[in-house]
C-alpha angles and dihedrals in degrees: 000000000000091000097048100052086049087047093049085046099054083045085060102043098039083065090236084124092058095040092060084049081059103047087042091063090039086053082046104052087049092059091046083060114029106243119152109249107277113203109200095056088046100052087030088062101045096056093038085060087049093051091045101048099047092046092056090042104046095027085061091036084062106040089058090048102232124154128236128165109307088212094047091041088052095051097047085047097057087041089056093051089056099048080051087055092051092045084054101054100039090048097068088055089071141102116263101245094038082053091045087056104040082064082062107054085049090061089055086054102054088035087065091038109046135031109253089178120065109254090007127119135239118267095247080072105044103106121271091347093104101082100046091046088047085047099047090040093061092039085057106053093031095049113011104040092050100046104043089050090053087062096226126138128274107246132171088263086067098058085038087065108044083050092054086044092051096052093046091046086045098050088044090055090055089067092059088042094051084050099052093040092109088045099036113107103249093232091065090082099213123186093262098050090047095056108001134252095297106042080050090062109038076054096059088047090056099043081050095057087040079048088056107034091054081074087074093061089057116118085232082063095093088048085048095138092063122027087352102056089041100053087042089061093055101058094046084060095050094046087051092060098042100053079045087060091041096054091044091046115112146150091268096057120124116241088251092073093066106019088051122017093027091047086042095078110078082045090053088048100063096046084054083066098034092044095033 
């Protein structure tokens, strides 16, 4: 029992949890709009958001000077070189322009990791930024990537659906948020410290319906009874459960409820389509 709870730890810690979540909305994405599976955005995706992961988490780890297990840091550390070796390869079998924008969203994410202006700090603590660059970070590989290396048009449907991953990304953030409200710097301006735990709330359950009723706008709206009907029910699923998780959310809350079974619905998404 001991060594499966520090394995699921370390399953936890290493990223590889959120990265799933990650390859679950890519995947998606390619089934909303039809794309065969394409293997080097999805595992690119995948590793980039190992490699990440682990670089916010332990860059800040360091700069603040905490202390974690040498033997557990070392190994998540060699885990994380070779996910940058398979970023690395997989990232020269994509398209230009998908390449030209996964650099971007790399500079968003040093950008939120490390400080670029003397005497100036990072964007995960400019007030109230964190949540939009988190947001657009994940739009961008789990959309955009996917869809502009798999050379189809642009079409409305593909604004419709950043806006609808946004919304989901940002809703699931309020529930860390929610969580770290008692540990997050003041200064940082969350969601929650701007307008409090329920209005939080009662904002996640709006941005949900918004989440749902922006289906209707999808050019498979007029054929609803058939692909239409099917994907709707999906998401309603899936906003039901969040603003479950966001209702339930607290302050006492375990880690777990955020690391693992927050983190678990894009990944349940996306069996719902493979098992359905």
């Amino acid at each position: 029992m001991i060594r499966f709870q520090a394995f699921f730890d370390f399953y936890l810690k290493s990223s590889i949890h959120v990265a799933l979540s990650v390859y679950a909305l890519v995947r998606m994405t390619q089934f909303m709009f039809e794309i065969p599976y394409d293997e080097p955005i999805a595992l690119f995706s995948f590793f980039g958001t190992i490699v990440g992961y682990n670089f916010v988490k332990y860059d800040a780890l360091a700069r603040t000077k905490k202390r974690m297990m040498r033997n557990e840091l070392k190994i998540i550390a060699l885990f994380s070189f070779f996910s940058f070796l398979a970023v690395g390869f997989y990232f020269f079998k994509l398209q230009r322009i998908t390449q030209l924008i996964s650099l971007a969203v790399l500079f968003l994410t040093l950008l939120y990791t490390l400080p670029f202006f003397p005497n100036k700090k990072n964007a995960r603590n400019w007030a109230g930024v964190k949540i939009y660059i988190v947001s657009l970070c994940w739009v961008g590989v789990t959309v955009v990537l996917p869809v502009l290396n798999a050379e189809i048009a642009i079409t409305s449907d593909f604004y419709l659906k950043c806006i609808q991953r946004f919304i989901l990304v940002f809703v699931l953030i309020l529930i860390f948020e929610i969580l770290d409200l008692t540990n997050d710097d003041p200064h940082l301006k969350t969601v929650p410290q701007q307008i409090g735990i329920n209005r939080t709330k009662v904002l996640g359950y709006l941005l949900m319906l918004l989440f749902c009723l922006l289906e209707f706008f999808n050019s498979n709206a007029n054929d609803f009874i058939d692909f239409g009907f099917f994907t709707f029910s999906l998401q309603l699923i899936i906003a039901v459960i969040v603003a479950l998780l966001l209702y339930f959310s607290n302050q006492n809350r375990s880690k777990y409820y955020t690391l693992f079974w927050t983190e678990s619905v894009p990944i349940l998404w996306w069996l719902l389509v493979v098992l359905v």
